[in-house]
PDB file of C-alpha atoms and ligand atoms in Angstrom:
ATOM      1  CA  MET M   1     -82.517  40.243  18.584  1.00  0.00           C
ATOM      2  CA  ALA M   2     -79.925  37.686  18.171  1.00  0.00           C
ATOM      3  CA  ARG M   3     -82.235  36.030  15.612  1.00  0.00           C
ATOM      4  CA  PHE M   4     -82.410  39.198  13.807  1.00  0.00           C
ATOM      5  CA  TRP M   5     -78.464  39.357  13.627  1.00  0.00           C
ATOM      6  CA  SER M   6     -78.373  35.909  12.099  1.00  0.00           C
ATOM      7  CA  LEU M   7     -80.923  36.813   9.400  1.00  0.00           C
ATOM      8  CA  LEU M   8     -78.793  40.003   8.792  1.00  0.00           C
ATOM      9  CA  PHE M   9     -75.744  37.696   8.146  1.00  0.00           C
ATOM     10  CA  LEU M  10     -77.835  35.582   5.767  1.00  0.00           C
ATOM     11  CA  LEU M  11     -78.294  38.633   3.571  1.00  0.00           C
ATOM     12  CA  VAL M  12     -74.506  38.473   2.887  1.00  0.00           C
ATOM     13  CA  PRO M  13     -74.485  35.277   0.849  1.00  0.00           C
ATOM     14  CA  ILE M  14     -77.825  36.078  -0.682  1.00  0.00           C
ATOM     15  CA  MET M  15     -76.770  39.563  -1.904  1.00  0.00           C
ATOM     16  CA  GLY M  16     -73.229  38.274  -2.786  1.00  0.00           C
ATOM     17  CA  VAL M  17     -74.704  35.644  -5.255  1.00  0.00           C
ATOM     18  CA  GLY M  18     -77.646  37.928  -6.175  1.00  0.00           C
ATOM     19  CA  ILE M  19     -75.018  40.688  -7.572  1.00  0.00           C
ATOM     20  CA  PHE M  20     -73.164  38.228  -9.611  1.00  0.00           C
ATOM     21  CA  LEU M  21     -76.367  37.118 -11.227  1.00  0.00           C
ATOM     22  CA  TRP M  22     -77.854  40.444 -11.689  1.00  0.00           C
ATOM     23  CA  ALA M  23     -74.391  42.187 -13.035  1.00  0.00           C
ATOM     24  CA  PRO M  24     -74.214  40.587 -16.461  1.00  0.00           C
ATOM     25  CA  THR M  25     -77.835  41.740 -17.267  1.00  0.00           C
ATOM     26  CA  ALA M  26     -76.854  45.288 -16.284  1.00  0.00           C
ATOM     27  CA  GLY M  27     -73.730  45.419 -18.304  1.00  0.00           C
ATOM     28  CA  LEU M  28     -71.523  45.536 -15.342  1.00  0.00           C
ATOM     29  CA  TYR M  29     -69.726  42.090 -16.023  1.00  0.00           C
ATOM     30  CA  LEU M  30     -66.870  41.384 -18.245  1.00  0.00           C
ATOM     31  CA  PRO M  31     -66.577  43.490 -21.349  1.00  0.00           C
ATOM     32  CA  ARG M  32     -67.106  41.665 -24.633  1.00  0.00           C
ATOM     33  CA  ASP M  33     -64.104  39.427 -25.555  1.00  0.00           C
ATOM     34  CA  VAL M  34     -62.747  40.170 -28.967  1.00  0.00           C
ATOM     35  CA  SER M  35     -59.460  38.172 -28.665  1.00  0.00           C
ATOM     36  CA  THR M  36     -58.529  34.525 -29.582  1.00  0.00           C
ATOM     37  CA  HIS M  37     -57.330  33.636 -26.048  1.00  0.00           C
ATOM     38  CA  GLY M  38     -60.138  35.571 -24.184  1.00  0.00           C
ATOM     39  CA  HIS M  39     -62.373  32.577 -23.866  1.00  0.00           C
ATOM     40  CA  ALA M  40     -59.722  30.457 -22.056  1.00  0.00           C
ATOM     41  CA  ILE M  41     -59.141  33.219 -19.588  1.00  0.00           C
ATOM     42  CA  ASP M  42     -62.832  33.783 -19.042  1.00  0.00           C
ATOM     43  CA  GLY M  43     -63.187  30.165 -18.382  1.00  0.00           C
ATOM     44  CA  LEU M  44     -60.662  30.020 -15.812  1.00  0.00           C
ATOM     45  CA  PHE M  45     -62.294  33.163 -14.234  1.00  0.00           C
ATOM     46  CA  THR M  46     -65.666  31.391 -14.087  1.00  0.00           C
ATOM     47  CA  PHE M  47     -64.245  28.137 -12.802  1.00  0.00           C
ATOM     48  CA  ILE M  48     -62.506  29.902  -9.906  1.00  0.00           C
ATOM     49  CA  LEU M  49     -65.475  32.190  -9.296  1.00  0.00           C
ATOM     50  CA  VAL M  50     -67.796  29.203  -9.031  1.00  0.00           C
ATOM     51  CA  LEU M  51     -65.324  27.149  -6.891  1.00  0.00           C
ATOM     52  CA  THR M  52     -64.718  30.081  -4.465  1.00  0.00           C
ATOM     53  CA  GLY M  53     -68.566  31.038  -4.607  1.00  0.00           C
ATOM     54  CA  VAL M  54     -69.649  27.604  -3.465  1.00  0.00           C
ATOM     55  CA  VAL M  55     -67.169  27.603  -0.580  1.00  0.00           C
ATOM     56  CA  PHE M  56     -68.201  30.981   0.366  1.00  0.00           C
ATOM     57  CA  VAL M  57     -71.958  30.277   0.317  1.00  0.00           C
ATOM     58  CA  MET M  58     -71.269  27.133   2.375  1.00  0.00           C
ATOM     59  CA  THR M  59     -69.166  28.941   5.156  1.00  0.00           C
ATOM     60  CA  GLU M  60     -71.746  31.599   5.335  1.00  0.00           C
ATOM     61  CA  LEU M  61     -74.563  29.272   5.772  1.00  0.00           C
ATOM     62  CA  VAL M  62     -72.717  27.305   8.464  1.00  0.00           C
ATOM     63  CA  LEU M  63     -72.117  30.749  10.160  1.00  0.00           C
ATOM     64  CA  VAL M  64     -75.952  31.735  10.012  1.00  0.00           C
ATOM     65  CA  VAL M  65     -76.893  28.224  11.186  1.00  0.00           C
ATOM     66  CA  PHE M  66     -74.531  28.511  14.329  1.00  0.00           C
ATOM     67  CA  LEU M  67     -75.816  32.081  15.017  1.00  0.00           C
ATOM     68  CA  TRP M  68     -79.338  30.871  14.927  1.00  0.00           C
ATOM     69  CA  ARG M  69     -79.083  27.660  16.972  1.00  0.00           C
ATOM     70  CA  TYR M  70     -76.593  28.816  19.664  1.00  0.00           C
ATOM     71  CA  ASP M  71     -78.350  32.126  20.533  1.00  0.00           C
ATOM     72  CA  HIS M  72     -77.637  33.025  24.170  1.00  0.00           C
ATOM     73  CA  ARG M  73     -81.208  33.105  25.385  1.00  0.00           C
ATOM     74  CA  THR M  74     -82.005  29.440  24.311  1.00  0.00           C
ATOM     75  CA  ASN M  75     -78.706  28.152  25.279  1.00  0.00           C
ATOM     76  CA  GLN M  76     -78.134  29.180  29.115  1.00  0.00           C
ATOM     77  CA  GLU M  77     -75.429  26.632  29.938  1.00  0.00           C
ATOM     78  CA  PRO M  78     -71.774  27.897  29.985  1.00  0.00           C
ATOM     79  CA  VAL M  79     -69.674  27.573  26.813  1.00  0.00           C
ATOM     80  CA  LYS M  80     -67.224  24.774  26.555  1.00  0.00           C
ATOM     81  CA  PHE M  81     -64.049  25.858  24.869  1.00  0.00           C
ATOM     82  CA  VAL M  82     -62.020  23.398  22.766  1.00  0.00           C
ATOM     83  CA  HIS M  83     -58.455  23.934  22.369  1.00  0.00           C
ATOM     84  CA  GLY M  84     -57.431  22.840  18.857  1.00  0.00           C
ATOM     85  CA  SER M  85     -57.910  19.639  16.909  1.00  0.00           C
ATOM     86  CA  HIS M  86     -54.965  18.061  15.080  1.00  0.00           C
ATOM     87  CA  ASN M  87     -57.166  16.350  12.623  1.00  0.00           C
ATOM     88  CA  LEU M  88     -59.177  19.486  11.787  1.00  0.00           C
ATOM     89  CA  GLU M  89     -55.889  21.325  11.322  1.00  0.00           C
ATOM     90  CA  VAL M  90     -54.662  18.750   8.825  1.00  0.00           C
ATOM     91  CA  VAL M  91     -57.790  18.643   6.888  1.00  0.00           C
ATOM     92  CA  TRP M  92     -58.236  22.268   6.388  1.00  0.00           C
ATOM     93  CA  THR M  93     -54.485  22.616   5.387  1.00  0.00           C
ATOM     94  CA  ILE M  94     -54.530  19.762   2.955  1.00  0.00           C
ATOM     95  CA  VAL M  95     -57.917  20.676   1.269  1.00  0.00           C
ATOM     96  CA  PRO M  96     -56.819  24.257   0.258  1.00  0.00           C
ATOM     97  CA  ALA M  97     -53.377  23.217  -0.635  1.00  0.00           C
ATOM     98  CA  ALA M  98     -54.717  20.571  -2.956  1.00  0.00           C
ATOM     99  CA  THR M  99     -57.273  22.984  -4.519  1.00  0.00           C
ATOM    100  CA  LEU M 100     -54.425  25.590  -5.241  1.00  0.00           C
ATOM    101  CA  LEU M 101     -52.132  22.980  -6.670  1.00  0.00           C
ATOM    102  CA  PHE M 102     -55.153  21.720  -8.864  1.00  0.00           C
ATOM    103  CA  ILE M 103     -55.814  25.305 -10.153  1.00  0.00           C
ATOM    104  CA  ALA M 104     -52.040  25.711 -10.787  1.00  0.00           C
ATOM    105  CA  ILE M 105     -51.850  22.711 -13.020  1.00  0.00           C
ATOM    106  CA  TYR M 106     -55.326  23.288 -14.646  1.00  0.00           C
ATOM    107  CA  GLN M 107     -54.271  26.903 -15.856  1.00  0.00           C
ATOM    108  CA  MET M 108     -50.758  25.885 -17.192  1.00  0.00           C
ATOM    109  CA  ASN M 109     -51.667  25.694 -20.856  1.00  0.00           C
ATOM    110  CA  THR M 110     -53.446  29.112 -20.964  1.00  0.00           C
ATOM    111  CA  TRP M 111     -50.461  30.653 -19.060  1.00  0.00           C
ATOM    112  CA  ALA M 112     -48.012  29.035 -21.580  1.00  0.00           C
ATOM    113  CA  ASP M 113     -50.132  30.440 -24.480  1.00  0.00           C
ATOM    114  CA  ILE M 114     -50.211  33.905 -23.092  1.00  0.00           C
ATOM    115  CA  LYS M 115     -46.995  34.424 -21.367  1.00  0.00           C
ATOM    116  CA  ILE M 116     -44.471  31.687 -22.594  1.00  0.00           C
ATOM    117  CA  ASN M 117     -45.076  30.716 -26.191  1.00  0.00           C
ATOM    118  CA  ARG M 118     -44.000  34.071 -27.737  1.00  0.00           C
ATOM    119  CA  PRO M 119     -44.475  34.380 -31.536  1.00  0.00           C
ATOM    120  CA  ASP M 120     -41.269  34.567 -33.492  1.00  0.00           C
ATOM    121  CA  MET M 121     -41.626  37.997 -35.232  1.00  0.00           C
ATOM    122  CA  PRO M 122     -40.592  41.600 -34.966  1.00  0.00           C
ATOM    123  CA  PRO M 123     -42.560  43.733 -32.741  1.00  0.00           C
ATOM    124  CA  THR M 124     -45.684  45.453 -34.194  1.00  0.00           C
ATOM    125  CA  VAL M 125     -45.469  48.461 -31.878  1.00  0.00           C
ATOM    126  CA  ARG M 126     -43.494  49.657 -28.966  1.00  0.00           C
ATOM    127  CA  VAL M 127     -45.746  51.037 -26.118  1.00  0.00           C
ATOM    128  CA  THR M 128     -43.978  53.233 -23.574  1.00  0.00           C
ATOM    129  CA  ALA M 129     -46.020  54.021 -20.551  1.00  0.00           C
ATOM    130  CA  ARG M 130     -45.295  57.154 -18.790  1.00  0.00           C
ATOM    131  CA  GLN M 131     -46.845  59.605 -16.194  1.00  0.00           C
ATOM    132  CA  PHE M 132     -49.647  59.871 -17.508  1.00  0.00           C
ATOM    133  CA  GLU M 133     -49.985  58.658 -21.274  1.00  0.00           C
ATOM    134  CA  TRP M 134     -49.175  55.921 -23.611  1.00  0.00           C
ATOM    135  CA  ARG M 135     -46.289  56.734 -26.068  1.00  0.00           C
ATOM    136  CA  LEU M 136     -46.491  54.494 -29.187  1.00  0.00           C
ATOM    137  CA  ARG M 137     -43.787  53.853 -31.828  1.00  0.00           C
ATOM    138  CA  TYR M 138     -44.338  52.092 -34.881  1.00  0.00           C
ATOM    139  CA  PRO M 139     -41.709  50.875 -37.367  1.00  0.00           C
ATOM    140  CA  GLY M 140     -41.583  52.878 -40.520  1.00  0.00           C
ATOM    141  CA  LYS M 141     -40.983  51.919 -44.044  1.00  0.00           C
ATOM    142  CA  ASP M 142     -38.101  49.746 -43.418  1.00  0.00           C
ATOM    143  CA  GLY M 143     -40.059  47.502 -40.974  1.00  0.00           C
ATOM    144  CA  VAL M 144     -37.557  47.928 -38.208  1.00  0.00           C
ATOM    145  CA  LEU M 145     -38.537  49.481 -34.856  1.00  0.00           C
ATOM    146  CA  GLY M 146     -36.083  51.777 -33.311  1.00  0.00           C
ATOM    147  CA  THR M 147     -34.685  53.567 -36.697  1.00  0.00           C
ATOM    148  CA  GLN M 148     -35.118  57.199 -37.894  1.00  0.00           C
ATOM    149  CA  ASP M 149     -38.278  56.565 -39.944  1.00  0.00           C
ATOM    150  CA  ASP M 150     -40.375  55.297 -37.073  1.00  0.00           C
ATOM    151  CA  ILE M 151     -43.878  56.528 -36.735  1.00  0.00           C
ATOM    152  CA  PHE M 152     -45.080  58.120 -33.393  1.00  0.00           C
ATOM    153  CA  ALA M 153     -48.577  58.370 -31.652  1.00  0.00           C
ATOM    154  CA  VAL M 154     -49.926  59.106 -28.271  1.00  0.00           C
ATOM    155  CA  ASN M 155     -52.794  57.429 -26.674  1.00  0.00           C
ATOM    156  CA  ASP M 156     -54.176  56.375 -30.016  1.00  0.00           C
ATOM    157  CA  LEU M 157     -53.137  52.600 -30.428  1.00  0.00           C
ATOM    158  CA  HIS M 158     -54.202  51.077 -33.925  1.00  0.00           C
ATOM    159  CA  LEU M 159     -53.785  47.450 -34.670  1.00  0.00           C
ATOM    160  CA  PRO M 160     -54.614  45.296 -37.509  1.00  0.00           C
ATOM    161  CA  LEU M 161     -57.457  42.664 -37.354  1.00  0.00           C
ATOM    162  CA  ASN M 162     -56.937  39.056 -37.176  1.00  0.00           C
ATOM    163  CA  GLU M 163     -53.279  39.084 -37.008  1.00  0.00           C
ATOM    164  CA  GLU M 164     -50.752  38.120 -34.479  1.00  0.00           C
ATOM    165  CA  ILE M 165     -49.699  41.326 -32.577  1.00  0.00           C
ATOM    166  CA  LEU M 166     -46.568  41.643 -30.671  1.00  0.00           C
ATOM    167  CA  VAL M 167     -46.183  44.590 -28.360  1.00  0.00           C
ATOM    168  CA  HIS M 168     -42.896  45.686 -26.695  1.00  0.00           C
ATOM    169  CA  LEU M 169     -43.997  47.067 -23.581  1.00  0.00           C
ATOM    170  CA  GLU M 170     -41.783  49.696 -21.762  1.00  0.00           C
ATOM    171  CA  SER M 171     -41.856  52.227 -18.847  1.00  0.00           C
ATOM    172  CA  ALA M 172     -40.272  55.599 -18.802  1.00  0.00           C
ATOM    173  CA  ASP M 173     -40.737  56.224 -15.104  1.00  0.00           C
ATOM    174  CA  VAL M 174     -42.720  54.266 -12.588  1.00  0.00           C
ATOM    175  CA  LEU M 175     -44.674  50.974 -12.508  1.00  0.00           C
ATOM    176  CA  HIS M 176     -47.777  51.034 -14.849  1.00  0.00           C
ATOM    177  CA  SER M 177     -50.106  48.433 -16.243  1.00  0.00           C
ATOM    178  CA  PHE M 178     -51.053  47.970 -19.854  1.00  0.00           C
ATOM    179  CA  PHE M 179     -54.685  46.986 -19.652  1.00  0.00           C
ATOM    180  CA  LEU M 180     -56.890  46.015 -22.895  1.00  0.00           C
ATOM    181  CA  PRO M 181     -60.184  44.906 -21.042  1.00  0.00           C
ATOM    182  CA  ASN M 182     -61.664  43.593 -24.406  1.00  0.00           C
ATOM    183  CA  LEU M 183     -58.675  41.543 -25.229  1.00  0.00           C
ATOM    184  CA  ARG M 184     -58.154  40.175 -21.630  1.00  0.00           C
ATOM    185  CA  ILE M 185     -54.652  41.535 -21.642  1.00  0.00           C
ATOM    186  CA  LYS M 186     -53.179  43.079 -18.477  1.00  0.00           C
ATOM    187  CA  GLN M 187     -49.372  43.340 -18.090  1.00  0.00           C
ATOM    188  CA  ASP M 188     -47.393  45.574 -15.818  1.00  0.00           C
ATOM    189  CA  ALA M 189     -44.937  47.932 -17.540  1.00  0.00           C
ATOM    190  CA  ILE M 190     -41.615  47.782 -15.500  1.00  0.00           C
ATOM    191  CA  PRO M 191     -38.909  50.575 -15.726  1.00  0.00           C
ATOM    192  CA  GLY M 192     -35.787  49.182 -17.308  1.00  0.00           C
ATOM    193  CA  SER M 193     -37.423  46.007 -18.936  1.00  0.00           C
ATOM    194  CA  THR M 194     -39.028  45.497 -22.418  1.00  0.00           C
ATOM    195  CA  ILE M 195     -41.814  42.925 -21.917  1.00  0.00           C
ATOM    196  CA  PRO M 196     -43.306  41.323 -24.711  1.00  0.00           C
ATOM    197  CA  VAL M 197     -47.124  41.062 -24.984  1.00  0.00           C
ATOM    198  CA  TRP M 198     -48.975  39.144 -27.709  1.00  0.00           C
ATOM    199  CA  PHE M 199     -52.466  38.586 -28.787  1.00  0.00           C
ATOM    200  CA  ARG M 200     -54.870  38.514 -31.737  1.00  0.00           C
ATOM    201  CA  ALA M 201     -57.931  40.629 -32.121  1.00  0.00           C
ATOM    202  CA  THR M 202     -61.017  39.178 -33.765  1.00  0.00           C
ATOM    203  CA  GLU M 203     -63.447  42.111 -34.183  1.00  0.00           C
ATOM    204  CA  PRO M 204     -62.881  45.446 -35.497  1.00  0.00           C
ATOM    205  CA  GLY M 205     -63.928  48.331 -33.264  1.00  0.00           C
ATOM    206  CA  THR M 206     -62.699  50.873 -30.768  1.00  0.00           C
ATOM    207  CA  TYR M 207     -61.977  49.681 -27.251  1.00  0.00           C
ATOM    208  CA  ASP M 208     -60.380  50.926 -23.872  1.00  0.00           C
ATOM    209  CA  LEU M 209     -56.677  51.122 -23.273  1.00  0.00           C
ATOM    210  CA  VAL M 210     -56.251  52.012 -19.533  1.00  0.00           C
ATOM    211  CA  CYS M 211     -53.419  51.871 -16.806  1.00  0.00           C
ATOM    212  CA  ALA M 212     -54.221  49.337 -14.207  1.00  0.00           C
ATOM    213  CA  GLU M 213     -51.618  50.282 -11.758  1.00  0.00           C
ATOM    214  CA  LEU M 214     -51.899  53.217  -9.474  1.00  0.00           C
ATOM    215  CA  CYS M 215     -49.027  55.325 -10.876  1.00  0.00           C
ATOM    216  CA  GLY M 216     -49.485  58.818  -9.462  1.00  0.00           C
ATOM    217  CA  TRP M 217     -51.836  61.605  -9.095  1.00  0.00           C
ATOM    218  CA  GLY M 218     -52.894  61.474 -12.725  1.00  0.00           C
ATOM    219  CA  HIS M 219     -53.309  57.709 -12.948  1.00  0.00           C
ATOM    220  CA  TYR M 220     -57.140  58.213 -13.483  1.00  0.00           C
ATOM    221  CA  LYS M 221     -56.634  60.090 -16.754  1.00  0.00           C
ATOM    222  CA  MET M 222     -54.171  57.700 -18.112  1.00  0.00           C
ATOM    223  CA  LYS M 223     -56.393  56.549 -20.897  1.00  0.00           C
ATOM    224  CA  GLY M 224     -55.818  55.623 -24.391  1.00  0.00           C
ATOM    225  CA  ARG M 225     -57.940  54.102 -27.215  1.00  0.00           C
ATOM    226  CA  LEU M 226     -57.515  50.842 -29.205  1.00  0.00           C
ATOM    227  CA  THR M 227     -58.590  50.697 -32.724  1.00  0.00           C
ATOM    228  CA  ILE M 228     -58.823  47.410 -34.397  1.00  0.00           C
ATOM    229  CA  GLU M 229     -59.159  47.565 -38.098  1.00  0.00           C
ATOM    230  CA  PRO M 230     -58.530  45.678 -41.293  1.00  0.00           C
ATOM    231  CA  ARG M 231     -54.967  45.701 -42.375  1.00  0.00           C
ATOM    232  CA  LYS M 232     -55.673  48.229 -45.249  1.00  0.00           C
ATOM    233  CA  LYS M 233     -57.223  50.813 -43.149  1.00  0.00           C
ATOM    234  CA  PHE M 234     -54.390  50.219 -40.501  1.00  0.00           C
ATOM    235  CA  GLU M 235     -51.740  50.971 -43.195  1.00  0.00           C
ATOM    236  CA  SER M 236     -53.560  54.059 -44.439  1.00  0.00           C
ATOM    237  CA  TRP M 237     -53.701  55.320 -40.876  1.00  0.00           C
ATOM    238  CA  LEU M 238     -49.978  54.769 -40.473  1.00  0.00           C
ATOM    239  CA  GLU M 239     -49.435  56.501 -43.727  1.00  0.00           C
ATOM    240  CA  GLN M 240     -51.313  59.476 -42.633  1.00  0.00           C
ATOM    241  CA  LYS M 241     -49.470  59.738 -39.382  1.00  0.00           C
ATOM    242  CA  ARG M 242     -46.170  59.496 -41.300  1.00  0.00           C
ATOM    243  CA  GLN M 243     -47.267  62.315 -43.578  1.00  0.00           C
ATOM    244  CA  GLU M 244     -48.297  64.472 -40.644  1.00  0.00           C
ATOM    245  CA  GLN M 245     -44.955  63.693 -39.089  1.00  0.00           C
ATOM    246  CA  GLU M 246     -43.009  64.689 -42.094  1.00  0.00           C
ATOM    247  CA  ALA M 247     -44.982  68.128 -42.491  1.00  0.00           C
ATOM    248  CA  VAL M 248     -43.703  69.409 -39.025  1.00  0.00           C
ATOM    249  CA  GLN M 249     -40.123  68.237 -39.673  1.00  0.00           C
TER     250      GLN M 249
HETATM  251 CU1   CU L 301     -50.022  54.504 -15.088  1.00  0.00          CU
END
């Protein structure tokens, strides 16, 4: 029976690795990347996944070998307890600390590109998250956000293709998270702050915009749509919105 348990534990690393190998073929992996910085994020993701994956498989195999070899029926003598090992403690503290420090340094340039080196430009759109929708506000003809001629939309985010985009992200009530999976963008929206988010989309299309922070009972339906389109189409969409808006005023 004890042998059966060790084999059952062996299924954990086999299935763990198996699922990761199978998922991309079933379309259950990362969605298609349509941003300029996405490959850097995906590279970090894969690097950390492989690193932790190798450690995971190694520790699982050690566990299974010990379960198999030290089964109680073939090891009748009493167990000898060991109370700590200073050297072992030092080793398994230093190795993870060094690994974490390495990852912290290794990801620095990507972090700087995505979170620090903000483009010097006026915002393309203001996104205000609220329970349970995305309110969008574009500058009107004057090109300045926050003036009388601004153009409004809800859940329908349109942005121009192959251009630097600067989003000003806000929250009207609680914590939300602005998540564009295809652009590898995920940023918390925090009440009381305006958070800049920038990126560049490289392929036209319609993509998901979802909330990635449990923000209340209706969190599941806090879904919008991101449309990436060439500048001309984007401008005619804005113009159409503006006319609709004037018609009801
Ligand atoms: Cu939300």
